[in-house]
Amino acid sequence: MTYKVAHFINGKTIESKGKTLDIYNPATGSVIGEVALADQTMIDKAVAAAKAAFPAWSATTPLKRARILFKFKALLEKNLDELAKLVTQEHGKTFVDAQGSVQRGIDVVEFVCGIPNLLKGNFSEDVATEMDSYSVRQPLGVCVGITPFNFPVMIPLWMFPMAIACGNTFVLKPSEKDPSCSIRLAELAKEAGVPDGVLNVVQGDKDAVNALLVHPDVKAVSFVGSTPIAEYVFKTATSYGKRVQAFGGAKNHGVVMPDADLDQAADAIVGAAYGSAGERCMAISVVVAVGDKVADELIAKIKPRMEKLKIGEGSKKETDMGPLVTDAHWDRVKSYIDLGEKEGAELVVDGRNFKPKGFEKGFFIGATLFDKVKPEMRVYKEEIFGPVLSIVRVPDLKSALKLVNEHEFGNGTAIFTRDGNAARTFANQVQVGMVGINIPIPVPVAYHSFGGWKRSMFGDIHMHGTEGVQFYTKLKTITQKWFKNKDGADFSMPLH
Ligand code: NAD
């Protein structure tokens, strides 16, 4: 029995008759549903609903908006397992991992419940004689969120709760690969009291994205996905005068120093490289071993840990790693392993022929390890987005820093060391947006902000935390004077 995933516009589920795409269960490889693809008319309908809802919602006091968000948070907590189950069903990641990702989304909702405080402006008395200035942050209007497949709950929750808390209305275009969660989120938001039209969801592919990027009533676009699309979204939407933050791909390096606790480092690396089948933008996909001794010892510790990994269907409690999201992605990851071999990297563990019993048609690939990867190889330079870890050997910290800094991407990185000075030098000099010191996946908490550097992000303002408030609001500064009595016109520049 398959299901249909439709749009959610103006508080109602709306089915469309046009094009559809199949939804797969990645563990079984079978079609479990179909998702509608929005055409121009559907996009216009969603943006019109958001535009119509804006005047009343932006005039709703921040305190009232916060109270609705408190209810939304409680409903998300109540339905956490149901949401996580949906994530596992359509994405394939393990249920425990899915639960964690839903929680990281709820953390942002919790943060934005403090919106009355976050929106507080500032006031300067007596900027000139009997003259005051104050600044306020006001909402932008209709904002759009375009999200990737790998976090179908967490990333939408990093966007729309912040946007609507600030007084904007929203149109979410989730990934067409795992679309069900987005509708459930919209239903829960409505149940919490978010008025119709404030949060709308349109399903779709690139046609839906293109229609949103150029829509005259859209004021801002938040995008998360691969770098070529992030760059395209940024260039297109900014050329149409919109505010854009577009987060792209990654190649995150974990630097292991000779003084590191190698058992701890190996545990951290195996979790960060193979968790969620490597389909995390903060996954460690390159280990930079400082010295051959470190590389050899680390491989001796990582290999047995890889052999112990339980790869299978995500809903089973014992599973450590699930399948890849689609057949097409399986082909892509496999072709990178073929390429690594051709390029001369040493294939230490080969996951290409892995097939779990009973799930032979699922999109599974085993954990894979390459040693002696060189910076000029494509397997080093390009994002694979699968359970493929490369080891690059360097002689010292300086060369490790140079390697990380010369890479096209700058999303996350980590250093494993017991030397405070090495850690400080690394954190200070590395050209990467999010840095971990003995922490493999340094995803900032909700009240800090998330975002990479270089070609991992296009735009200036990071996601959630106080930067999120900045992105979804514009600053207005008012200078006021209240006259006691009329003293006639003054044509000189106002001075203090
Ligand atoms: P993707 O770029 O294929 O898709 C992202 C979104 O863009 C989807 O909603 C999709 O429908 C849309 N899209 C796809 N092709 C398009 C096109 N040609 N024109 C317009 N829109 C298009 O990404 P994905 O495969 O869903 O997600 C994986 C990627 O996302 C990886 O590269 C990963 O690193 C990245 N990612 C980055 C972050 C971050 O914060 N930097 C977080 C999560 C994922």
Coordinates of C-alpha atoms and ligand atoms in Angstrom, one line a residue:
M1 CA 0.0 0.0 0.0
T2 CA 1.7 3.2 -1.1
Y3 CA 0.9 6.8 0.0
K4 CA 0.8 10.2 -1.6
V5 CA 2.6 13.3 -0.3
A6 CA 1.0 16.6 -1.3
H7 CA 1.4 20.3 -0.6
F8 CA 0.2 22.2 2.5
I9 CA -1.1 25.7 1.7
N10 CA -3.1 28.1 3.8
G11 CA -3.6 25.5 6.5
K12 CA -4.8 22.7 4.2
T13 CA -3.4 19.7 2.4
I14 CA -3.6 20.3 -1.3
E15 CA -3.2 17.5 -3.9
S16 CA -2.1 18.4 -7.4
K17 CA -2.8 16.4 -10.5
G18 CA 0.5 17.1 -12.3
K19 CA 3.9 15.4 -12.3
T20 CA 4.9 13.1 -9.4
L21 CA 8.1 11.3 -8.3
D22 CA 8.4 7.9 -6.5
I23 CA 9.4 7.8 -2.8
Y24 CA 11.6 4.8 -1.8
N25 CA 12.4 2.9 1.3
P26 CA 16.2 2.9 0.9
A27 CA 16.5 -0.2 3.1
T28 CA 14.3 -2.4 0.9
G29 CA 14.8 -0.5 -2.4
S30 CA 11.0 -0.6 -3.0
V31 CA 8.6 2.3 -3.9
I32 CA 6.5 3.2 -0.8
G33 CA 4.9 6.4 -2.0
E34 CA 4.7 9.2 -4.5
V35 CA 5.3 12.9 -4.1
A36 CA 3.5 15.7 -6.0
L37 CA 5.7 18.2 -7.9
A38 CA 4.5 21.8 -7.6
D39 CA 4.0 23.7 -10.9
Q40 CA 4.0 27.5 -11.3
T41 CA 0.3 27.8 -10.2
M42 CA 0.9 25.9 -7.0
I43 CA 4.0 28.0 -6.2
D44 CA 1.9 31.2 -6.8
K45 CA -0.8 29.9 -4.6
A46 CA 1.7 29.2 -1.7
V47 CA 3.4 32.5 -2.0
A48 CA 0.0 34.3 -2.2
A49 CA -1.1 32.5 1.0
A50 CA 2.1 33.6 2.8
K51 CA 1.8 37.2 1.5
A52 CA -1.8 37.4 2.6
A53 CA -1.0 36.1 6.1
F54 CA 1.9 38.5 6.6
P55 CA 0.2 41.7 7.8
A56 CA -1.7 40.0 10.6
W57 CA 1.2 37.7 11.7
S58 CA 3.8 40.5 11.7
A59 CA 1.5 42.6 13.8
T60 CA 1.0 39.7 16.3
T61 CA 3.1 40.6 19.3
P62 CA 6.3 38.6 19.8
L63 CA 5.0 37.3 23.1
K64 CA 1.9 35.8 21.4
R65 CA 4.1 34.3 18.7
A66 CA 6.4 32.9 21.4
R67 CA 3.4 31.3 23.1
I68 CA 2.5 29.5 19.9
L69 CA 6.1 28.3 19.5
F70 CA 6.1 26.9 23.1
K71 CA 3.1 24.8 22.1
F72 CA 4.8 23.8 18.9
K73 CA 7.8 22.7 20.8
A74 CA 5.7 20.6 23.2
L75 CA 3.9 18.9 20.2
L76 CA 7.2 18.2 18.5
E77 CA 8.4 16.5 21.7
K78 CA 5.2 14.5 22.0
N79 CA 5.6 13.4 18.4
L80 CA 9.4 13.0 18.3
D81 CA 9.4 9.2 17.8
E82 CA 6.8 9.4 15.1
L83 CA 8.9 12.0 13.2
A84 CA 12.1 10.0 13.7
K85 CA 10.3 6.9 12.3
L86 CA 9.3 8.9 9.2
V87 CA 13.0 10.0 8.8
T88 CA 14.2 6.4 9.0
Q89 CA 11.5 5.2 6.6
E90 CA 12.3 7.6 3.8
H91 CA 16.0 8.5 4.5
G92 CA 17.3 5.2 5.8
K93 CA 19.4 6.5 8.8
T94 CA 19.0 4.7 12.1
F95 CA 16.1 5.4 14.4
V96 CA 18.4 6.6 17.2
D97 CA 20.3 8.9 14.9
A98 CA 17.0 10.2 13.5
Q99 CA 15.7 10.9 17.1
G100 CA 18.9 12.9 17.8
S101 CA 18.4 14.9 14.6
V102 CA 14.8 15.7 15.5
Q103 CA 15.9 16.8 18.9
R104 CA 18.6 19.1 17.4
G105 CA 15.7 20.7 15.4
I106 CA 13.6 21.1 18.6
D107 CA 16.5 22.8 20.3
V108 CA 16.1 25.7 17.7
V109 CA 12.4 25.9 18.4
E110 CA 13.2 26.2 22.1
F111 CA 15.7 28.9 21.4
V112 CA 13.2 31.0 19.3
C113 CA 10.7 30.7 22.1
G114 CA 12.8 33.6 23.6
I115 CA 12.0 35.8 20.6
P116 CA 10.6 38.7 22.7
N117 CA 14.0 39.0 24.2
L118 CA 15.9 38.3 21.0
L119 CA 14.0 41.1 19.1
K120 CA 14.7 43.7 21.8
G121 CA 16.1 46.8 20.1
N122 CA 18.4 49.4 21.6
F123 CA 17.9 53.0 22.6
S124 CA 20.3 56.0 22.8
E125 CA 19.0 58.9 24.8
D126 CA 20.2 62.5 23.9
V127 CA 22.0 61.8 20.7
A128 CA 21.6 65.5 20.2
T129 CA 19.9 68.0 22.4
E130 CA 16.5 66.5 23.4
M131 CA 16.9 64.1 20.5
D132 CA 16.9 60.2 20.9
S133 CA 17.7 57.3 18.6
Y134 CA 16.4 53.8 18.7
S135 CA 16.8 50.7 16.5
V136 CA 14.4 47.9 16.0
R137 CA 14.4 44.8 13.9
Q138 CA 11.4 44.2 11.7
P139 CA 10.4 41.1 9.6
L140 CA 11.1 40.9 5.9
G141 CA 7.8 39.4 4.5
V142 CA 7.6 36.1 2.7
C143 CA 10.7 33.9 3.3
V144 CA 11.5 30.6 1.5
G145 CA 13.4 27.6 2.7
I146 CA 14.8 25.0 0.3
T147 CA 16.2 21.9 2.1
P148 CA 18.2 18.8 1.4
F149 CA 17.4 15.1 1.9
N150 CA 19.8 14.4 4.7
F151 CA 18.0 16.1 7.6
P152 CA 14.3 16.2 6.6
V153 CA 13.2 17.4 10.1
M154 CA 16.2 19.2 11.6
I155 CA 17.1 21.6 8.7
P156 CA 13.5 22.8 8.1
L157 CA 13.3 23.3 11.9
W158 CA 16.5 25.4 11.7
M159 CA 14.7 27.7 9.3
F160 CA 11.0 28.3 9.6
P161 CA 10.5 28.5 13.4
M162 CA 13.1 31.3 13.4
A163 CA 11.6 33.0 10.4
I164 CA 8.0 33.0 11.8
A165 CA 9.1 33.9 15.3
C166 CA 10.6 37.0 13.8
G167 CA 7.1 37.8 12.2
N168 CA 7.7 36.5 8.7
T169 CA 5.6 34.1 6.8
F170 CA 7.2 31.1 5.1
V171 CA 7.1 28.7 2.1
L172 CA 9.1 25.5 2.7
K173 CA 10.3 23.4 -0.3
P174 CA 11.7 20.2 1.2
S175 CA 13.7 17.5 -0.6
E176 CA 11.6 15.4 -3.0
K177 CA 13.5 12.3 -1.7
D178 CA 12.0 12.3 1.8
P179 CA 9.1 14.7 1.8
S180 CA 6.6 13.3 4.4
C181 CA 8.2 14.9 7.5
S182 CA 7.6 18.4 6.1
I183 CA 3.8 17.9 6.0
R184 CA 3.8 16.5 9.5
L185 CA 5.7 19.5 10.7
A186 CA 3.2 21.9 9.1
E187 CA 0.3 19.9 10.6
L188 CA 1.9 20.2 14.1
A189 CA 2.5 23.9 13.6
K190 CA -1.2 24.4 12.7
E191 CA -2.2 22.4 15.8
A192 CA 0.0 24.6 17.9
G193 CA -1.9 27.7 16.7
V194 CA 0.3 28.9 13.8
P195 CA -2.4 30.7 11.7
D196 CA -3.2 29.5 8.2
G197 CA -0.9 30.8 5.5
V198 CA 2.0 31.6 7.9
L199 CA 3.7 28.3 7.1
N200 CA 3.2 26.6 3.7
V201 CA 4.9 23.6 2.2
V202 CA 5.3 23.0 -1.5
Q203 CA 6.7 19.7 -2.8
G204 CA 8.8 19.8 -5.9
D205 CA 12.1 19.6 -7.7
K206 CA 14.2 22.2 -9.5
D207 CA 11.2 23.7 -11.3
A208 CA 9.6 24.6 -8.0
V209 CA 12.9 26.0 -6.8
N210 CA 13.3 28.1 -9.9
A211 CA 9.8 29.5 -9.6
L212 CA 10.5 30.5 -5.9
L213 CA 13.9 32.1 -6.6
V214 CA 12.5 34.6 -9.0
H215 CA 9.0 35.2 -7.5
P216 CA 8.5 39.0 -7.0
D217 CA 6.8 38.5 -3.6
V218 CA 9.6 36.4 -2.0
K219 CA 11.9 38.5 0.1
A220 CA 14.5 36.0 1.4
V221 CA 15.8 32.5 0.6
S222 CA 17.5 30.1 2.9
F223 CA 19.0 27.1 1.1
V224 CA 20.9 24.0 2.2
G225 CA 22.2 21.4 -0.3
S226 CA 25.1 20.7 -2.6
T227 CA 27.6 23.4 -3.5
P228 CA 26.7 23.8 -7.3
I229 CA 23.0 24.3 -6.4
A230 CA 23.8 26.5 -3.4
E231 CA 25.9 28.8 -5.7
Y232 CA 23.2 28.8 -8.4
V233 CA 20.5 29.6 -5.8
F234 CA 22.6 32.4 -4.3
K235 CA 23.4 34.0 -7.7
T236 CA 19.9 33.7 -9.1
A237 CA 18.0 34.9 -6.0
T238 CA 20.4 37.8 -5.2
S239 CA 20.1 39.0 -8.8
Y240 CA 16.3 39.2 -8.2
G241 CA 17.0 41.4 -5.1
K242 CA 16.5 38.8 -2.4
R243 CA 18.4 38.2 0.8
V244 CA 20.1 34.8 0.5
Q245 CA 22.0 32.4 2.8
A246 CA 22.9 29.3 0.8
F247 CA 24.8 26.5 2.6
G248 CA 26.7 24.0 0.4
G249 CA 28.8 20.8 0.5
A250 CA 31.7 19.9 2.6
K251 CA 34.9 17.8 2.9
N252 CA 35.6 17.9 6.6
H253 CA 39.1 17.1 7.8
G254 CA 39.9 15.5 11.1
V255 CA 43.6 16.2 12.0
V256 CA 45.2 13.6 14.3
M257 CA 48.3 14.8 16.1
P258 CA 51.0 12.3 17.4
D259 CA 50.1 13.1 21.0
A260 CA 46.4 12.3 20.6
D261 CA 44.7 9.5 22.5
L262 CA 44.4 7.3 19.4
D263 CA 41.7 5.0 20.8
Q264 CA 39.5 8.0 21.5
A265 CA 40.3 9.5 18.1
A266 CA 39.5 6.2 16.3
D267 CA 36.1 6.0 18.1
A268 CA 35.3 9.6 17.2
I269 CA 36.4 9.2 13.6
V270 CA 34.5 5.9 12.9
G271 CA 31.3 7.5 14.3
A272 CA 31.8 10.7 12.4
A273 CA 32.8 9.1 9.1
Y274 CA 30.2 6.3 9.0
G275 CA 27.3 7.6 11.1
S276 CA 24.3 8.2 8.9
A277 CA 26.2 6.4 6.1
G278 CA 28.4 9.5 5.7
E279 CA 25.4 11.5 4.5
R280 CA 26.1 14.4 6.9
C281 CA 27.5 17.8 5.9
M282 CA 29.6 17.6 9.1
A283 CA 30.8 14.0 8.6
I284 CA 34.5 13.6 8.7
S285 CA 35.5 12.4 5.3
V286 CA 39.3 13.0 5.5
V287 CA 41.7 12.0 8.3
V288 CA 44.9 14.0 8.2
A289 CA 47.4 11.8 10.0
V290 CA 50.4 13.8 11.3
G291 CA 53.2 11.4 10.7
D292 CA 53.3 7.9 9.3
K293 CA 53.4 6.3 12.7
V294 CA 50.0 8.0 13.6
A295 CA 48.6 6.9 10.2
D296 CA 49.6 3.2 10.7
E297 CA 48.5 3.0 14.3
L298 CA 45.2 4.7 13.5
I299 CA 44.4 2.3 10.6
A300 CA 45.2 -0.6 13.0
K301 CA 42.6 0.8 15.4
I302 CA 40.0 2.0 12.8
K303 CA 39.9 -1.3 10.8
P304 CA 38.6 -3.6 13.6
R305 CA 36.1 -0.9 14.6
M306 CA 34.8 -0.8 11.0
E307 CA 34.5 -4.6 10.9
K308 CA 32.3 -4.5 14.0
L309 CA 29.9 -2.0 12.5
K310 CA 26.4 -3.4 12.1
I311 CA 25.0 -2.2 8.8
G312 CA 21.4 -2.8 8.1
E313 CA 17.8 -1.6 8.3
G314 CA 17.7 1.6 10.3
S315 CA 14.7 0.7 12.5
K316 CA 16.5 -2.2 14.1
K317 CA 18.0 -1.3 17.5
E318 CA 21.4 -2.9 16.9
T319 CA 22.0 -1.1 13.6
D320 CA 24.9 1.4 13.5
M321 CA 24.6 2.4 9.9
G322 CA 21.8 2.3 7.3
P323 CA 21.7 2.5 3.5
L324 CA 22.3 5.4 1.2
V325 CA 19.2 7.4 0.2
T326 CA 18.7 6.4 -3.4
D327 CA 19.9 4.0 -6.1
A328 CA 21.4 6.9 -8.0
H329 CA 23.3 8.0 -4.9
W330 CA 24.6 4.4 -4.5
D331 CA 25.9 4.5 -8.1
R332 CA 27.6 7.8 -7.4
V333 CA 29.3 6.7 -4.2
K334 CA 30.4 3.4 -5.8
S335 CA 31.9 5.2 -8.8
Y336 CA 34.0 7.3 -6.4
I337 CA 35.4 4.1 -4.8
D338 CA 36.2 2.9 -8.3
L339 CA 37.9 6.2 -9.1
G340 CA 39.9 6.2 -5.9
E341 CA 41.4 2.8 -6.9
K342 CA 42.2 4.1 -10.4
E343 CA 43.8 7.2 -9.0
G344 CA 46.2 5.1 -7.0
A345 CA 44.8 5.4 -3.4
E346 CA 45.3 2.3 -1.3
L347 CA 41.9 0.6 -0.7
V348 CA 42.2 -0.7 2.8
V349 CA 38.5 -1.7 3.3
D350 CA 36.2 -2.0 0.3
G351 CA 32.4 -1.7 1.0
R352 CA 31.3 -2.1 -2.6
N353 CA 30.0 -5.6 -2.4
F354 CA 28.2 -5.3 0.9
K355 CA 24.6 -6.7 0.9
P356 CA 22.8 -7.3 4.2
K357 CA 20.8 -10.6 4.3
G358 CA 17.1 -10.0 3.6
F359 CA 17.8 -6.5 2.2
E360 CA 19.7 -7.3 -1.0
K361 CA 17.7 -4.8 -3.0
G362 CA 18.4 -1.9 -0.5
F363 CA 20.8 0.9 -1.3
F364 CA 23.6 -0.4 1.0
I365 CA 27.2 0.2 0.7
G366 CA 29.8 -0.9 3.3
A367 CA 32.1 1.3 5.2
T368 CA 35.1 2.0 3.0
L369 CA 38.6 3.2 3.9
F370 CA 41.3 4.6 1.6
D371 CA 44.9 5.2 2.7
K372 CA 47.7 7.2 1.0
V373 CA 45.2 9.6 -0.6
K374 CA 46.9 12.6 -2.3
P375 CA 45.6 16.1 -2.4
E376 CA 45.5 16.1 -6.2
M377 CA 43.1 13.1 -6.4
R378 CA 39.4 13.7 -7.1
V379 CA 38.4 11.4 -4.2
Y380 CA 40.2 14.0 -2.0
K381 CA 39.0 17.1 -3.7
E382 CA 35.3 16.2 -4.2
E383 CA 32.5 15.6 -1.8
I384 CA 31.4 11.9 -1.9
F385 CA 28.7 12.1 0.7
G386 CA 28.9 8.4 1.6
P387 CA 30.7 6.1 4.0
V388 CA 34.1 6.6 2.4
L389 CA 36.9 7.8 4.5
S390 CA 40.3 8.9 3.1
I391 CA 43.6 9.1 5.0
V392 CA 46.1 11.8 3.9
R393 CA 49.5 11.6 5.5
V394 CA 51.4 14.9 6.4
P395 CA 54.6 15.5 8.3
D396 CA 53.5 18.2 10.8
L397 CA 50.7 20.6 12.0
K398 CA 51.8 23.3 9.6
S399 CA 51.3 21.0 6.6
A400 CA 48.0 19.8 8.0
L401 CA 46.8 23.4 8.3
K402 CA 47.9 24.2 4.8
L403 CA 46.1 21.2 3.4
V404 CA 42.8 22.1 5.2
N405 CA 43.1 25.7 4.3
E406 CA 43.7 25.0 0.6
H407 CA 40.6 22.9 0.2
E408 CA 37.7 24.4 -1.7
F409 CA 35.3 23.7 1.2
G410 CA 35.4 25.0 4.7
N411 CA 32.3 23.7 6.6
G412 CA 33.7 21.8 9.6
T413 CA 37.0 20.4 10.9
A414 CA 38.4 18.8 14.0
I415 CA 41.7 18.3 15.7
F416 CA 42.6 15.5 18.0
T417 CA 45.4 16.4 20.4
R418 CA 46.4 16.7 24.0
D419 CA 48.5 19.8 23.3
G420 CA 46.6 23.0 24.1
N421 CA 48.9 25.1 22.0
A422 CA 48.5 23.0 18.9
A423 CA 44.7 23.1 19.4
R424 CA 44.8 26.9 19.8
T425 CA 47.0 27.4 16.8
F426 CA 44.7 25.2 14.7
A427 CA 41.5 26.9 15.9
N428 CA 43.0 30.3 15.3
Q429 CA 44.5 29.7 11.8
V430 CA 42.1 27.2 10.2
Q431 CA 39.9 28.7 7.4
V432 CA 36.8 26.7 8.3
G433 CA 33.5 27.9 9.9
M434 CA 33.0 25.3 12.6
V435 CA 35.9 23.8 14.5
G436 CA 36.1 20.9 16.9
I437 CA 38.8 20.3 19.5
N438 CA 38.6 16.6 20.3
I439 CA 35.0 16.8 19.1
P440 CA 34.5 15.1 15.7
I441 CA 31.2 16.7 14.6
P442 CA 31.2 20.3 16.0
V443 CA 27.6 21.3 15.1
P444 CA 27.0 24.4 17.1
V445 CA 24.1 24.4 19.6
A446 CA 20.9 26.3 18.8
Y447 CA 22.0 29.5 20.6
H448 CA 25.3 29.6 18.6
S449 CA 25.1 29.8 14.8
F450 CA 25.8 27.2 12.1
G451 CA 27.6 27.9 8.9
G452 CA 30.7 27.1 6.9
W453 CA 33.3 29.2 5.1
K454 CA 34.7 29.3 1.5
R455 CA 32.5 27.3 -1.0
S456 CA 30.5 25.7 1.8
M457 CA 28.5 28.8 2.2
F458 CA 27.3 31.6 -0.1
G459 CA 26.1 34.7 1.8
D460 CA 27.2 36.3 5.0
I461 CA 24.7 35.4 7.8
H462 CA 24.8 32.0 9.4
M463 CA 21.8 29.9 10.5
H464 CA 20.0 30.0 13.9
G465 CA 21.4 31.6 17.1
T466 CA 21.4 35.4 17.0
E467 CA 22.6 35.3 13.4
G468 CA 19.3 33.7 12.5
V469 CA 17.4 36.6 14.0
Q470 CA 19.6 39.0 11.9
F471 CA 18.9 37.0 8.7
Y472 CA 15.2 37.1 9.1
T473 CA 14.8 40.7 10.1
K474 CA 15.9 44.1 8.8
L475 CA 17.2 46.9 11.0
K476 CA 15.4 50.2 11.3
T477 CA 16.8 53.2 13.2
I478 CA 14.5 56.0 14.3
T479 CA 15.7 59.4 15.4
Q480 CA 13.1 61.4 17.3
K481 CA 12.6 64.9 18.7
W482 CA 9.4 66.1 20.4
F483 CA 9.1 69.9 20.1
K484 CA 8.2 72.0 23.1
N485 CA 7.3 74.8 20.9
K486 CA 7.8 75.9 17.3
D487 CA 11.2 77.4 16.7
G488 CA 11.2 77.6 12.8
A489 CA 13.1 75.7 10.2
D490 CA 16.8 74.8 10.7
F491 CA 18.8 74.2 7.5
S492 CA 22.1 73.1 9.1
M493 CA 23.2 69.5 9.5
P494 CA 22.0 68.2 12.9
L495 CA 25.0 68.2 15.3
H496 CA 25.3 67.1 18.9
Ligands
NAD1 P1 20.8 19.0 -3.5 O1 21.6 20.2 -3.8 O2 20.7 17.9 -4.6 O3 19.3 19.4 -3.2 C1 19.0 20.4 -2.2 C2 17.7 21.1 -2.6 O4 17.8 21.7 -3.9 C3 16.5 20.1 -2.8 O5 15.4 20.7 -2.2 C4 16.4 19.9 -4.3 O6 15.0 19.7 -4.7 C5 16.9 21.2 -4.8 N1 17.6 21.1 -6.1 C6 18.2 20.0 -6.6 N2 18.7 20.2 -7.8 C7 18.3 21.4 -8.2 C8 18.6 22.3 -9.3 N3 19.3 21.8 -10.4 N4 18.0 23.5 -9.3 C9 17.3 24.0 -8.3 N5 17.1 23.3 -7.2 C10 17.6 22.0 -7.1 O7 21.3 18.3 -2.2 P2 20.9 17.0 -1.5 O8 21.5 15.8 -2.3 O9 19.5 17.0 -1.2 O10 21.7 17.1 -0.1 C11 23.0 16.7 0.1 C12 23.9 17.9 -0.1 O11 23.6 18.9 0.9 C13 25.4 17.6 0.3 O12 26.2 18.3 -0.7 C14 25.6 18.1 1.7 O13 26.9 18.5 2.0 C15 24.7 19.3 1.6 N6 24.4 19.8 3.0 C16 25.0 20.9 3.4 C17 24.7 21.3 4.7 C18 25.3 22.6 5.2 O14 24.8 23.1 6.2 N7 26.3 23.1 4.7 C19 23.8 20.6 5.5 C20 23.2 19.5 5.0 C21 23.5 19.1 3.7

